mmCIF file of C-alpha atoms in Angstrom:
data_model
loop_
_atom_site.group_PDB
_atom_site.id
_atom_site.type_symbol
_atom_site.label_atom_id
_atom_site.label_comp_id
_atom_site.label_asym_id
_atom_site.label_seq_id
_atom_site.Cartn_x
_atom_site.Cartn_y
_atom_site.Cartn_z
ATOM 1 C CA MET A 1 90.335 151.254 157.675
ATOM 2 C CA ALA A 2 88.224 154.009 156.329
ATOM 3 C CA VAL A 3 88.664 155.347 152.706
ATOM 4 C CA ASP A 4 87.682 159.110 152.430
ATOM 5 C CA GLU A 5 86.909 160.862 149.176
ATOM 6 C CA LEU A 6 90.505 162.059 148.544
ATOM 7 C CA ASP A 7 91.727 158.328 149.139
ATOM 8 C CA THR A 8 89.234 157.185 146.592
ATOM 9 C CA ARG A 9 90.569 159.911 144.059
ATOM 10 C CA ILE A 10 94.004 158.758 144.788
ATOM 11 C CA LEU A 11 93.167 155.124 144.298
ATOM 12 C CA ARG A 12 91.344 155.877 141.066
ATOM 13 C CA LEU A 13 94.558 157.414 139.698
ATOM 14 C CA LEU A 14 96.637 154.703 140.884
ATOM 15 C CA LEU A 15 94.376 152.137 139.217
ATOM 16 C CA GLU A 16 93.875 154.105 135.765
ATOM 17 C CA ARG A 17 97.210 155.576 135.563
ATOM 18 C CA PRO A 18 99.592 153.130 137.405
ATOM 19 C CA ARG A 19 102.766 154.339 135.484
ATOM 20 C CA THR A 20 102.235 158.147 136.445
ATOM 21 C CA SER A 21 104.736 159.886 138.794
ATOM 22 C CA VAL A 22 103.992 160.949 142.403
ATOM 23 C CA ARG A 23 104.501 164.564 141.037
ATOM 24 C CA GLU A 24 101.913 164.281 138.283
ATOM 25 C CA TYR A 25 99.297 162.413 140.620
ATOM 26 C CA ALA A 26 99.706 165.561 143.033
ATOM 27 C CA ARG A 27 99.335 167.980 140.339
ATOM 28 C CA ILE A 28 96.160 166.131 138.925
ATOM 29 C CA LEU A 29 94.658 166.212 142.255
ATOM 30 C CA GLY A 30 95.595 169.652 143.229
ATOM 31 C CA ILE A 31 97.470 168.837 146.444
ATOM 32 C CA ALA A 32 100.778 169.030 147.732
ATOM 33 C CA ARG A 33 103.247 165.994 146.896
ATOM 34 C CA GLY A 34 103.997 165.446 150.663
ATOM 35 C CA THR A 35 100.278 165.057 151.311
ATOM 36 C CA LEU A 36 99.846 162.613 148.383
ATOM 37 C CA GLN A 37 102.902 160.689 149.648
ATOM 38 C CA ALA A 38 101.619 160.484 153.146
ATOM 39 C CA ARG A 39 98.239 159.254 151.938
ATOM 40 C CA ILE A 40 99.693 156.601 149.883
ATOM 41 C CA ASP A 41 102.095 155.471 152.659
ATOM 42 C CA ARG A 42 99.081 155.291 154.960
ATOM 43 C CA LEU A 43 97.181 153.083 152.321
ATOM 44 C CA GLU A 44 100.144 150.747 152.106
ATOM 45 C CA ARG A 45 100.729 150.721 155.735
ATOM 46 C CA ASP A 46 96.993 149.880 156.287
ATOM 47 C CA GLY A 47 97.078 147.145 153.670
ATOM 48 C CA VAL A 48 94.705 148.885 151.260
ATOM 49 C CA ILE A 49 97.489 149.157 148.684
ATOM 50 C CA THR A 50 99.130 145.844 148.476
ATOM 51 C CA GLY A 51 101.238 145.840 145.301
ATOM 52 C CA THR A 52 102.508 147.768 142.409
ATOM 53 C CA GLY A 53 103.613 145.430 140.117
ATOM 54 C CA PRO A 54 102.471 144.863 136.617
ATOM 55 C CA PHE A 55 99.479 142.644 135.697
ATOM 56 C CA LEU A 56 100.364 139.955 133.443
ATOM 57 C CA SER A 57 98.164 137.886 131.055
ATOM 58 C CA PRO A 58 98.610 134.039 131.294
ATOM 59 C CA ALA A 59 97.158 133.833 127.771
ATOM 60 C CA ALA A 60 99.945 136.092 126.441
ATOM 61 C CA LEU A 61 102.461 133.848 128.348
ATOM 62 C CA GLY A 62 101.069 130.967 126.138
ATOM 63 C CA HIS A 63 98.547 129.754 128.848
ATOM 64 C CA PRO A 64 95.075 130.628 127.360
ATOM 65 C CA VAL A 65 93.151 128.048 129.127
ATOM 66 C CA LEU A 66 91.522 128.897 132.465
ATOM 67 C CA ALA A 67 90.129 126.280 134.878
ATOM 68 C CA PHE A 68 89.057 126.328 138.557
ATOM 69 C CA VAL A 69 89.782 123.253 140.164
ATOM 70 C CA HIS A 70 88.030 122.275 143.543
ATOM 71 C CA ILE A 71 90.296 120.011 145.681
ATOM 72 C CA GLU A 72 88.864 117.693 148.332
ATOM 73 C CA VAL A 73 91.640 117.139 150.994
ATOM 74 C CA THR A 74 91.995 114.203 153.770
ATOM 75 C CA GLN A 75 91.262 115.846 157.109
ATOM 76 C CA GLY A 76 94.309 117.146 158.700
ATOM 77 C CA HIS A 77 96.480 117.510 155.422
ATOM 78 C CA LEU A 78 95.011 121.079 154.169
ATOM 79 C CA ASP A 79 98.598 122.700 155.076
ATOM 80 C CA GLU A 80 100.513 120.099 153.457
ATOM 81 C CA VAL A 81 98.439 120.103 150.204
ATOM 82 C CA GLY A 82 98.460 123.832 150.394
ATOM 83 C CA ASP A 83 102.319 124.092 150.372
ATOM 84 C CA ALA A 84 102.567 121.511 147.587
ATOM 85 C CA LEU A 85 100.092 123.576 145.564
ATOM 86 C CA ALA A 86 102.592 126.378 145.624
ATOM 87 C CA ALA A 87 105.038 124.344 143.980
ATOM 88 C CA VAL A 88 102.813 123.994 140.758
ATOM 89 C CA PRO A 89 103.579 126.773 138.391
ATOM 90 C CA GLU A 90 100.151 126.525 136.444
ATOM 91 C CA ILE A 91 98.338 127.425 139.784
ATOM 92 C CA VAL A 92 98.000 131.133 139.910
ATOM 93 C CA GLU A 93 95.782 131.272 143.108
ATOM 94 C CA ALA A 94 94.576 128.880 145.815
ATOM 95 C CA PHE A 95 91.892 129.554 148.437
ATOM 96 C CA SER A 96 90.723 127.390 151.495
ATOM 97 C CA ILE A 97 86.920 127.545 150.978
ATOM 98 C CA THR A 98 83.669 126.201 152.390
ATOM 99 C CA GLY A 99 81.128 124.145 150.650
ATOM 100 C CA GLY A 100 82.087 121.383 148.244
ATOM 101 C CA GLY A 101 85.571 120.696 148.696
ATOM 102 C CA ASP A 102 88.515 122.183 150.704
ATOM 103 C CA LEU A 103 90.514 124.121 148.302
ATOM 104 C CA LEU A 104 89.735 126.330 145.197
ATOM 105 C CA THR A 105 92.434 126.749 142.864
ATOM 106 C CA ARG A 106 92.890 128.920 139.496
ATOM 107 C CA VAL A 107 94.868 126.829 137.213
ATOM 108 C CA VAL A 108 96.101 128.166 133.836
ATOM 109 C CA ALA A 109 97.250 125.793 131.006
ATOM 110 C CA ARG A 110 98.528 125.799 127.418
ATOM 111 C CA ASP A 111 95.779 123.464 126.182
ATOM 112 C CA ASN A 112 93.332 120.955 127.333
ATOM 113 C CA GLY A 113 95.857 118.324 127.275
ATOM 114 C CA HIS A 114 98.175 120.307 129.498
ATOM 115 C CA LEU A 115 95.266 121.046 131.859
ATOM 116 C CA GLU A 116 94.691 117.333 132.073
ATOM 117 C CA ASP A 117 98.399 116.931 133.074
ATOM 118 C CA VAL A 118 98.192 119.516 135.680
ATOM 119 C CA ILE A 119 95.042 117.861 137.106
ATOM 120 C CA GLN A 120 96.602 114.448 137.320
ATOM 121 C CA ARG A 121 99.612 115.781 139.073
ATOM 122 C CA LEU A 122 97.320 117.498 141.643
ATOM 123 C CA ILE A 123 95.481 114.167 142.085
ATOM 124 C CA GLN A 124 98.852 112.480 142.985
ATOM 125 C CA LEU A 125 99.630 114.849 145.728
ATOM 126 C CA PRO A 126 99.584 113.174 149.161
ATOM 127 C CA GLY A 127 96.369 114.238 150.922
ATOM 128 C CA VAL A 128 94.431 115.026 148.109
ATOM 129 C CA VAL A 129 91.151 112.714 147.912
ATOM 130 C CA ARG A 130 89.666 114.096 144.562
ATOM 131 C CA THR A 131 89.334 117.258 142.152
ATOM 132 C CA ARG A 132 86.425 118.710 140.385
ATOM 133 C CA THR A 133 87.302 120.922 137.464
ATOM 134 C CA GLU A 134 85.296 123.705 135.951
ATOM 135 C CA MET A 135 86.642 125.479 132.820
ATOM 136 C CA ALA A 136 86.328 129.155 132.081
ATOM 137 C CA LEU A 137 84.845 129.662 128.712
ATOM 138 C CA ARG A 138 84.749 133.555 128.648
ATOM 139 C CA GLU A 139 85.681 136.455 131.081
ATOM 140 C CA ARG A 140 82.402 138.417 131.704
ATOM 141 C CA VAL A 141 83.937 140.804 134.213
ATOM 142 C CA PRO A 142 87.468 141.384 134.417
ATOM 143 C CA TYR A 143 89.458 141.757 137.680
ATOM 144 C CA ARG A 144 88.477 144.966 138.925
ATOM 145 C CA LEU A 145 88.548 147.148 142.135
ATOM 146 C CA LEU A 146 87.608 150.626 140.953
ATOM 147 C CA PRO A 147 83.786 150.136 141.345
ATOM 148 C CA LEU A 148 84.491 148.843 145.019
ATOM 149 C CA VAL A 149 86.956 151.829 145.708
ATOM 150 C CA GLU A 150 84.133 154.335 144.424
ATOM 151 C CA ALA A 151 81.409 152.534 146.527
ATOM 152 C CA VAL A 152 83.444 152.625 149.619
ATOM 153 C CA GLY A 153 84.393 156.158 149.032
ATOM 154 C CA ARG A 154 80.707 157.175 148.637
ATOM 155 C CA ALA A 155 79.903 155.304 151.899
ATOM 156 C CA SER A 156 82.410 157.299 153.869
ATOM 157 C CA GLY A 157 80.389 160.438 153.146
ATOM 158 C CA PRO A 158 81.548 163.955 151.895
ATOM 159 C CA GLY A 159 83.829 166.030 153.969
ATOM 160 C CA ARG A 160 85.562 163.095 155.859
ATOM 161 C CA THR A 161 89.027 163.522 156.180
ATOM 162 C CA ALA A 162 91.800 161.314 157.710
#
């Protein structure tokens, strides 16, 4: 799905001011509210906008330790292990990957001891062969999409409309 310059401006506002009303977005952009709503609806329908909920801090929820756990899985058990990972609340993301391991999980914990407990729980899941853990020391680039949105908008060229 191509994102044009107006879409880019809309997405920027949604990212920078997520609690602003559609009416205020339309005023800031200088476009009709109906035009804005139609654009937002299309961006949602096309899967560009995938959610509107708040971003939460695991650290503020008492889980300041962040680790990435690579999981090697017995062949043929990837789906079973993936389903089991969904039952572990400390796993905030999990991906099938190529390279060293079959799954990569993002795990949060209260402290190092709690992280060890989570890893021990993972090791005991049927189909898990081994794990390898890497701990995050400091976030260098926080999760962000605005630079990507702006790059995509620039690549679409000026004057393109949807």
